[in-house]
Coordinates of C-alpha atoms and ligand atoms in Angstrom, one line a residue:
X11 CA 28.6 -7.8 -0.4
X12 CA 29.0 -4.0 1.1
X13 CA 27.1 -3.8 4.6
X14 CA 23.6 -1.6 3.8
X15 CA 24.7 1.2 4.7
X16 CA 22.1 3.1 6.3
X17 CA 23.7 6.1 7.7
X18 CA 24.4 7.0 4.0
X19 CA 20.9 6.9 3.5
X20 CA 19.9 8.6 5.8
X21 CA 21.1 11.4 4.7
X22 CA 19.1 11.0 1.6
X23 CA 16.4 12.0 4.5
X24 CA 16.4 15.7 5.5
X25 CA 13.4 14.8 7.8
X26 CA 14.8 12.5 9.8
X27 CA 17.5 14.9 10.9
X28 CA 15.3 16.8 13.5
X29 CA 14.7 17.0 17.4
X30 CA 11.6 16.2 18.4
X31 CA 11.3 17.5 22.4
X32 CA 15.1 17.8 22.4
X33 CA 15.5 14.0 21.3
X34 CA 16.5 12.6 17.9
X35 CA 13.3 11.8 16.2
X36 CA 12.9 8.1 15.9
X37 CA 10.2 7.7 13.0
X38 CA 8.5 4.5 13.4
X39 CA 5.0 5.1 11.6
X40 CA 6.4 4.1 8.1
X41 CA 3.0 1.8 7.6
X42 CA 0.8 4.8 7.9
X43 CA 3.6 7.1 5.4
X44 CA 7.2 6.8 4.5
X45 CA 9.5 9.8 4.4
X46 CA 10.6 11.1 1.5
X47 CA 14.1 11.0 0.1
X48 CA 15.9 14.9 -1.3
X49 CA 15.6 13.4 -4.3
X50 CA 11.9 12.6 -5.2
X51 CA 11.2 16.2 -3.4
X52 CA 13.6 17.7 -6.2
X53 CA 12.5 16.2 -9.0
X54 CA 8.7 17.8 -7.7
X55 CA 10.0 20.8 -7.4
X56 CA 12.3 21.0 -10.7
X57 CA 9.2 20.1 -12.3
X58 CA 7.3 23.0 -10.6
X59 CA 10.4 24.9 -11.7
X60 CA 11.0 24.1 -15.3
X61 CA 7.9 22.0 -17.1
X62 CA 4.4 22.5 -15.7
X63 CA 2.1 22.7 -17.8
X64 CA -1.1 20.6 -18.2
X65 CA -0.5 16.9 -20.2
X66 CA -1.5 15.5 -23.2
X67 CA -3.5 18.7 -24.5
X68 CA -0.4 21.1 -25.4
X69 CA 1.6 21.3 -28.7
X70 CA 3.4 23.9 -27.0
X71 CA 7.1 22.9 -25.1
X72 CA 6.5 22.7 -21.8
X73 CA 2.9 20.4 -22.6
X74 CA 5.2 18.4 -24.4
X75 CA 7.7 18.1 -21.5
X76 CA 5.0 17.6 -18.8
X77 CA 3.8 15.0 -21.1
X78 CA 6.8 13.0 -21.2
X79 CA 7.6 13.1 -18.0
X80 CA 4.2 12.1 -16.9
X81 CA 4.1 9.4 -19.1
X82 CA 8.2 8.4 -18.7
X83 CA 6.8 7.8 -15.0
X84 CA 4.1 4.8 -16.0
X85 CA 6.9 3.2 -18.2
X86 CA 8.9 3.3 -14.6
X87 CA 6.1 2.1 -12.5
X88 CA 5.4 -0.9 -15.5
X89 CA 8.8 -1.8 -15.3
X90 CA 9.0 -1.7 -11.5
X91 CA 6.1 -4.0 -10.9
X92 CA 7.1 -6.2 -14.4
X93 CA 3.5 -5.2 -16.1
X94 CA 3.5 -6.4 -19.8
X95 CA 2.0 -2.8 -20.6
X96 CA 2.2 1.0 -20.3
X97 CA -1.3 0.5 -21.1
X98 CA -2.0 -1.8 -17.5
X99 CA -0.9 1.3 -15.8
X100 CA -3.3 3.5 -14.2
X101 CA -2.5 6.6 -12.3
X102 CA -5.4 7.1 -9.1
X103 CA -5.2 8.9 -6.1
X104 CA -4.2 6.0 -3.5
X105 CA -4.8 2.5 -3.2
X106 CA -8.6 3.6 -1.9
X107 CA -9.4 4.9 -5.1
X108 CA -7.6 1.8 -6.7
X109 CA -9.6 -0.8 -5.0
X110 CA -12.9 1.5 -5.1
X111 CA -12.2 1.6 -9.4
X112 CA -12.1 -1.5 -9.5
X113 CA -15.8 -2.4 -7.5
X114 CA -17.9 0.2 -8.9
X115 CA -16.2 -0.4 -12.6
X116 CA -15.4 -4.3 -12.7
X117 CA -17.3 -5.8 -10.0
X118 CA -20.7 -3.6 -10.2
X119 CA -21.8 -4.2 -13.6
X120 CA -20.6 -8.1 -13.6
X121 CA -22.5 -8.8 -10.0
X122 CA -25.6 -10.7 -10.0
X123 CA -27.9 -11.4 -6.8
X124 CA -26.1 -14.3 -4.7
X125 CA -22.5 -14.0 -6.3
X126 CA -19.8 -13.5 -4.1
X127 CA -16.5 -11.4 -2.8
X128 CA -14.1 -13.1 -1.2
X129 CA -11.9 -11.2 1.4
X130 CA -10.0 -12.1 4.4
X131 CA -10.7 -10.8 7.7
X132 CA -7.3 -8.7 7.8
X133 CA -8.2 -6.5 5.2
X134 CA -7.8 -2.4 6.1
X135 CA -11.4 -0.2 5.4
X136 CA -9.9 0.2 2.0
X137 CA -10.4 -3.6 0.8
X138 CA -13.5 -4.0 3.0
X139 CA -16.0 -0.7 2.6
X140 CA -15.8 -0.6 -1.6
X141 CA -17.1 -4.7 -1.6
X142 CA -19.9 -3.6 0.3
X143 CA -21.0 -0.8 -1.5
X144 CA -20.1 -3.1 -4.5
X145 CA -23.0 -5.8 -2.7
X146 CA -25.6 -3.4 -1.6
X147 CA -25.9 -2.1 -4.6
X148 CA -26.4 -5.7 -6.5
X149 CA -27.4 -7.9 -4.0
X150 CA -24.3 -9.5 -4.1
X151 CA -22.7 -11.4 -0.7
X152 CA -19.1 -10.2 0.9
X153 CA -17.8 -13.3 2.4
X154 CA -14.9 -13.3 4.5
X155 CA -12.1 -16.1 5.2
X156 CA -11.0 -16.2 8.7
X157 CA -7.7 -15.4 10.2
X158 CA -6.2 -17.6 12.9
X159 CA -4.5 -16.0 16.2
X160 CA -0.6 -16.1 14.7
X161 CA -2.8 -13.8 12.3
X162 CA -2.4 -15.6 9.4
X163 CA -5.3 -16.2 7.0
X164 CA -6.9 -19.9 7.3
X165 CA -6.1 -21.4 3.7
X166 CA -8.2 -24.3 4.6
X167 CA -10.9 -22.1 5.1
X168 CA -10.4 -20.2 2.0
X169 CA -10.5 -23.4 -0.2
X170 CA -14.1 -23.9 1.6
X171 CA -15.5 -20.8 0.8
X172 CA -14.5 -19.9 -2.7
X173 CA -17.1 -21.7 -4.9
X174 CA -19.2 -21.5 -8.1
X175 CA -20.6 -18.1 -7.3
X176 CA -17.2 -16.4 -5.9
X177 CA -16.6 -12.9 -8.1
X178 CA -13.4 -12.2 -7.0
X179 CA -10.7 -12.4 -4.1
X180 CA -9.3 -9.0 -2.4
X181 CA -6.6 -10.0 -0.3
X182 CA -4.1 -7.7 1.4
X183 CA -0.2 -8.7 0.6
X184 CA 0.6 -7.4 4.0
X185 CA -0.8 -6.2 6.6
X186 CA -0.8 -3.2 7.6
X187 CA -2.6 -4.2 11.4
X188 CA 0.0 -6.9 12.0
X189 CA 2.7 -7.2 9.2
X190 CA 1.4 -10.5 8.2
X191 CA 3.1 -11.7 4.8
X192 CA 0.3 -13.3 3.5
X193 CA 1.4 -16.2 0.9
X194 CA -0.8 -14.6 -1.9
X195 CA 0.9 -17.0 -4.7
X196 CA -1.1 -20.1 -3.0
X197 CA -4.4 -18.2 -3.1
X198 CA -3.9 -16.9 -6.4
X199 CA -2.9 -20.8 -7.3
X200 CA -6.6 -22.0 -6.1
X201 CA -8.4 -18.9 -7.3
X202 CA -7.3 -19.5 -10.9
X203 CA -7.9 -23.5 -10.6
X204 CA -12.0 -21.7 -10.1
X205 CA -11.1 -18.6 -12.7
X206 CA -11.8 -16.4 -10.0
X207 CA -9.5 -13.1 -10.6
X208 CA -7.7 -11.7 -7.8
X209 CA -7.1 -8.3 -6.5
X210 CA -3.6 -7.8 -4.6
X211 CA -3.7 -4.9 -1.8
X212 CA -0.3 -4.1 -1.9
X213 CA -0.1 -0.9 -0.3
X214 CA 2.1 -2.3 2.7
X215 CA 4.2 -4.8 0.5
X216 CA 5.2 -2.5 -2.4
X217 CA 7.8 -0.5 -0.6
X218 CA 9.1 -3.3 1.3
X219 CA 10.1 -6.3 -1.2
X220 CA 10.0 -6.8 -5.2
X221 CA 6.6 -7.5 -6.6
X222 CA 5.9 -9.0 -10.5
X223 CA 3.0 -8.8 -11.2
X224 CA 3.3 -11.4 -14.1
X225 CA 5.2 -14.1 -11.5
X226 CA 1.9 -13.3 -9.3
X227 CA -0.1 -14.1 -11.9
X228 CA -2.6 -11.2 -9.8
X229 CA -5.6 -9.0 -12.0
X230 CA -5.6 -6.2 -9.8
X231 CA -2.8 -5.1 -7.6
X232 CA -3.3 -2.0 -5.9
X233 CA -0.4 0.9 -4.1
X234 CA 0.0 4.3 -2.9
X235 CA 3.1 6.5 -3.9
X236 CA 3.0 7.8 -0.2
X237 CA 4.4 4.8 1.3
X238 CA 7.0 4.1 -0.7
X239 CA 8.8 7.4 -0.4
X240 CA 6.7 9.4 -2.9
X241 CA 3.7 11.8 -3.2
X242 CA 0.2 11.8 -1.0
X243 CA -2.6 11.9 -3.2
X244 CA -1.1 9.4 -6.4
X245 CA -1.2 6.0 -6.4
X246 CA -1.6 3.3 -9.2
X247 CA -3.6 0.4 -9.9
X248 CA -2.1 -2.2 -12.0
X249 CA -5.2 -4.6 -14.0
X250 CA -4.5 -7.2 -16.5
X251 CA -5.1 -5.8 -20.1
X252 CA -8.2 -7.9 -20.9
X253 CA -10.1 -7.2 -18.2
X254 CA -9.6 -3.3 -18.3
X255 CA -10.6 -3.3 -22.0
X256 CA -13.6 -4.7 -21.3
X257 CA -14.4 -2.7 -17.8
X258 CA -16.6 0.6 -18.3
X259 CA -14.7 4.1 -17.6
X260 CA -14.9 4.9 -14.1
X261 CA -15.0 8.5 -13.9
X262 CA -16.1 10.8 -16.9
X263 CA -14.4 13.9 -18.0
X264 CA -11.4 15.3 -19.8
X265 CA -8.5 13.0 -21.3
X266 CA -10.6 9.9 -20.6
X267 CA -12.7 10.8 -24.2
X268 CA -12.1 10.3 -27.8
X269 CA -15.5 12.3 -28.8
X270 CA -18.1 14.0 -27.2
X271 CA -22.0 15.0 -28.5
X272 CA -25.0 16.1 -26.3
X273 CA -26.0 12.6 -27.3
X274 CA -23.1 10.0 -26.7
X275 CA -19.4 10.1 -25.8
X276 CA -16.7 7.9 -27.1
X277 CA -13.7 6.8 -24.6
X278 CA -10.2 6.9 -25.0
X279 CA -8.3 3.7 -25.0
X280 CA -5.9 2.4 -22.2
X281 CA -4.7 3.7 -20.0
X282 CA -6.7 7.1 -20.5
X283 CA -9.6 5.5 -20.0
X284 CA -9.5 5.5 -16.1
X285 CA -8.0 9.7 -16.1
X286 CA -10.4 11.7 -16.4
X287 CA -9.4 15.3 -15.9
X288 CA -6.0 17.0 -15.1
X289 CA -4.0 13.7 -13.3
X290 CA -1.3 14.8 -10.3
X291 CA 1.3 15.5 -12.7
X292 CA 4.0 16.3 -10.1
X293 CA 2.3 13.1 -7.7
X294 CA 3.4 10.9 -10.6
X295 CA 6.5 12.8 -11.4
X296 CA 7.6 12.3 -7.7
X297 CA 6.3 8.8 -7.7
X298 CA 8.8 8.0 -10.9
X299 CA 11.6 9.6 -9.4
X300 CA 11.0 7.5 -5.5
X301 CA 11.0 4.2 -7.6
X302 CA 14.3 5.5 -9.0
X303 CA 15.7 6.0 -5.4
X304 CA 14.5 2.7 -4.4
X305 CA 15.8 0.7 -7.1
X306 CA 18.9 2.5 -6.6
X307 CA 19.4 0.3 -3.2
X308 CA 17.4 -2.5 -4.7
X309 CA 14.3 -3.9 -3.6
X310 CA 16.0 -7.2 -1.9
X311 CA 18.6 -5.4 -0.4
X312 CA 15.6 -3.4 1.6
X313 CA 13.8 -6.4 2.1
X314 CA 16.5 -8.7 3.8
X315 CA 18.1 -4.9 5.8
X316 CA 13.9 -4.8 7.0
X317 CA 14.2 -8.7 7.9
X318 CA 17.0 -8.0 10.2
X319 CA 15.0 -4.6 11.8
X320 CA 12.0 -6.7 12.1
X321 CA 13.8 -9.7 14.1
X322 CA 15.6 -7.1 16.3
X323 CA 12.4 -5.3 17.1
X324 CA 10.8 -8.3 18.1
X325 CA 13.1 -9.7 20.0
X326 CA 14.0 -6.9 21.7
X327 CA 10.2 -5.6 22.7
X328 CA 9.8 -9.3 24.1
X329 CA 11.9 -8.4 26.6
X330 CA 9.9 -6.4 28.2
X331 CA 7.5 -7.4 30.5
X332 CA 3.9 -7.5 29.8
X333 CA 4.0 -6.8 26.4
X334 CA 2.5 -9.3 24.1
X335 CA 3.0 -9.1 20.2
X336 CA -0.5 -9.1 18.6
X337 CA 0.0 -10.8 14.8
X338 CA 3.2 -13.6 14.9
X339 CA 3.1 -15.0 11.6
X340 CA 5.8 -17.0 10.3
X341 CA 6.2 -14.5 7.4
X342 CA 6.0 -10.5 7.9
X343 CA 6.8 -7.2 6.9
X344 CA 8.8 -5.2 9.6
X345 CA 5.7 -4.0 11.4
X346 CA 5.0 -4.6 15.2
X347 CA 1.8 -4.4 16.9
X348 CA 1.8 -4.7 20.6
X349 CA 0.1 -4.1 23.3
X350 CA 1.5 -3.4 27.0
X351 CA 0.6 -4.1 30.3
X352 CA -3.1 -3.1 29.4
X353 CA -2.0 0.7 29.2
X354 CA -4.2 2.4 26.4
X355 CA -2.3 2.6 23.3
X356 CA -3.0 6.4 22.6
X357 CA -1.5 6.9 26.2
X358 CA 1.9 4.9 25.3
X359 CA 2.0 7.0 21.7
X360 CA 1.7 10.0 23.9
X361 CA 4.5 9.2 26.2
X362 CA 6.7 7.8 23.3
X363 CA 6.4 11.3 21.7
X364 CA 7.5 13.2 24.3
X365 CA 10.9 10.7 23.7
X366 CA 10.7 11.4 20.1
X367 CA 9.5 8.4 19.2
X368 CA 7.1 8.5 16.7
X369 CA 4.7 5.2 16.8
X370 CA 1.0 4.7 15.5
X371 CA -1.9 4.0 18.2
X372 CA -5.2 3.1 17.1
X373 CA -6.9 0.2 15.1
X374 CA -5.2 0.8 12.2
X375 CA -8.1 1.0 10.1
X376 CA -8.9 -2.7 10.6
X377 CA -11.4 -3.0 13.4
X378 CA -12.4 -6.6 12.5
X379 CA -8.6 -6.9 13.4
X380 CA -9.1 -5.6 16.4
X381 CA -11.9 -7.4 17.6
X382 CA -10.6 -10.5 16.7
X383 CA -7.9 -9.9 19.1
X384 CA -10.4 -8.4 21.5
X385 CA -8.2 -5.3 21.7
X386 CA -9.8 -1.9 20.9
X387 CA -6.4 -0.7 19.6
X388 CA -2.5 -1.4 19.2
X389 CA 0.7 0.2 19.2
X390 CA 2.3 -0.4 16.0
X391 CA 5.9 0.2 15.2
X392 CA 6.8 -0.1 11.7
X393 CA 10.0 -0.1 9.7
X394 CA 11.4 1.2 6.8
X395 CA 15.2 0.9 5.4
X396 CA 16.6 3.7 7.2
X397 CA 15.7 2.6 10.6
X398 CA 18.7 1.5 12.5
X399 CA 19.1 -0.7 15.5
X400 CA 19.8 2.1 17.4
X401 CA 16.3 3.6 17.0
X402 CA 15.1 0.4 18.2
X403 CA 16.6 0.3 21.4
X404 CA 15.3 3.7 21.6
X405 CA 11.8 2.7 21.0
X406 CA 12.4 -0.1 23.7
X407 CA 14.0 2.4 26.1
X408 CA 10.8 4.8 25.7
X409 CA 8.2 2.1 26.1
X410 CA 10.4 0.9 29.4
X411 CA 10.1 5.0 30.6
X412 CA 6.1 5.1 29.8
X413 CA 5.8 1.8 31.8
X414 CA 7.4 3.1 34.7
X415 CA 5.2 6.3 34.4
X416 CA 1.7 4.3 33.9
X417 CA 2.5 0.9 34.6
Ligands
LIG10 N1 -4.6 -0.9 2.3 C1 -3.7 -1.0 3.3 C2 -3.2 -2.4 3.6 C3 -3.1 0.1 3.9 O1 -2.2 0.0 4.8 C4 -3.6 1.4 3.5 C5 -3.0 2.6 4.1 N2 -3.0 2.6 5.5 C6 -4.6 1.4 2.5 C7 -5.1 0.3 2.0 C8 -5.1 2.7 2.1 O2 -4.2 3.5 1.4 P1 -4.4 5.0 1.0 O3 -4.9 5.6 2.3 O4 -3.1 5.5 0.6 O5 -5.4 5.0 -0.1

């Protein structure tokens, strides 16, 4: 097999070709948002070009071509993710909205005082915040399975705290805090064995290896175009068939109607259901055309190139003294979190920039992370496909520079 070649892809990348203080940029904050590639910025832009016009409502040409693109896009993002149907497709704005759809819509009106979610104590604000809104407002209790210090989350625990009145399971794929792979298939396994449905948040593993749905065997699995080379503000949440038919709509408003009196609407079918108003026709335009681009390289291809980064990275930032890895599961994405020599994070971010190093510093939005490992914040590196080993001896070279300057 043909070594990946990465400088080809690169070039896919205008961004990445840029100084950043006189220094190469070295883009490292792929977990927050990936780059795009020229061609997912063209097929925006041809689109802006040639066949705006608002979906769904037009008889007129362009409607019709805005249409088909629009909907060409959920036949790429079912096939993508193996969905059985256009119809389990959903467009939202991000994997927030995803996960907050699914609490007010599924979990609201099927919670009863004393029932249960089920989360894991890695979960980002996004898989945390919409349970407990979903619980205030029905008395219902958020229940949390523990994470161990490799960071992974305690399975035995898990199978102690799903029960009789356990809802649902949210669980993060990956981590965005830590990189943590989190083997989803054997919580899936026990949550069917107590028919509890399971929501996937797969906004840090969509971009980084093939997901199926169907070989999940997942209800709800959650992603944001914007890191996975696409759009901000699109994003998709995959349900299974049956339990979308029988969740209310959402949202009310245009396109998500059949008929509408002063007295009583009727609602359009799947996947309508969940649009109302005009959808981000060029988001999900972009979004079709970055799935392209990354099945053009291939999803294991990415994921075994990321591997490689990942092992590099790791091996190479344990080097350096006094820097500890935070999060050393046996199975991760290609996302670091460290911390070094006690220096504030936000100060080693600020150093690494003037290098041209482009890290994340913060908690990641996952405090309960954070205090678990009794840090207030990390320094988080994290990978994409067009990373190269040279930018990782870069980031090392930078954090050895901002040691010597705070150290
Ligand atoms: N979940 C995880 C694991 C994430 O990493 C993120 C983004 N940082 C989100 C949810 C939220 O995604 P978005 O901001 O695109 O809605």
């Amino acid at each position: 097999t043909p070594a990946f070649d990465v400088a080809a892809l690169r070039r896919d990348f205008p961004i990445l070709d840029q100084n950043i203080g006189g220094k190469p940029l070295v883009y490292l904050d792929n977990a927050a948002s990936s780059q795009r590639p020229r061609a997912v910025i063209k097929a925006i832009s041809d689109y802006y070009e040639h066949d705006h016009a608002n979906v769904h409502r037009g008889v007129h040409a362009l409607s019709q071509r805005a249409t088909d693109a629009y909907e060409g896009a959920r036949d790429t993002v079912r096939r993508f993710i193996n969905a059985r149907d256009v119809k389990e497709i959903i467009f939202v704005r991000g994997t927030t909205e995803a996960i907050n759809l699914v609490a007010q819509s599924y979990a609201r009106p099927a919670l009863k005082p004393g029932d249960e979610i089920l989360i894991s104590a890695l979960e980002h604000h996004a898989n945390i915040v919409p349970w407990q809104f979903a619980c205030e407002q029905t008395g219902a209790n958020l229940k949390v399975i523990p994470i161990d210090p490799s960071g992974e989350v305690d399975f035995a625990a898990f199978e102690k705290l799903i029960g009789p009145r356990t809802r649902l399971l949210a669980l993060a794929h990956v981590s965005n805090a830590l990189g943590t792979a989190v083997p989803v298939e054997q919580f899936i396994a026990v949550a069917k064995r107590h028919g509890v449905p399971v929501l996937l948040d797969g906004a840090q593993a969509i971009a980084h290896a093939p997901v199926d749905v169907q070989a999940l065997d997942c209800d709800f699995y959650c992603f944001s175009a914007h890191k996975m080379l696409g759009p901000t503000g699109v994003g998709v949440l995959y349900g299974r068939q049956q339990l979308l038919d029988a969740m209310p709509p959402w949202q009310g408003g245009g396109d998500m109607i059949l008929t509408v009196s002063f007295e009583k609407a009727t609602f359009n079918q799947l996947p309508w259901k969940f649009e109302a108003g005009t959808p981000n026709i060029s988001g999900v335009i972009g979004l079709g055309a970055a799935i392209d681009y990354l099945q053009g390289i291939g999803m294991q291809a990415i994921a075994a190139y990321e591997q490689q980064l990942l092992e590099y990275a790791s091996t190479q930032l344990q080097t350096l003294p006094g820097l500890r890895i935070i999060g050393t599961a046996a199975h991760k994405a290609a996302v670091v979190s460290f911390e070094l020599d006690g220096i504030h994070p936000h100060d080693i971010g600020t150093i690494l920039d003037t290098e041209g190093v482009a890290i994340r510093t913060g908690h990641h939005c996952a405090m309960p992370v954070m205090d678990f490992f009794k840090v207030p914040a990390t320094a988080r590196a994290s990978m994409a496909f067009y990373n190269t080993f040279e930018e990782i001896d870069r980031l090392v070279a930078a954090l050895k520079h901002a040691r010597t300057l705070l150290g």
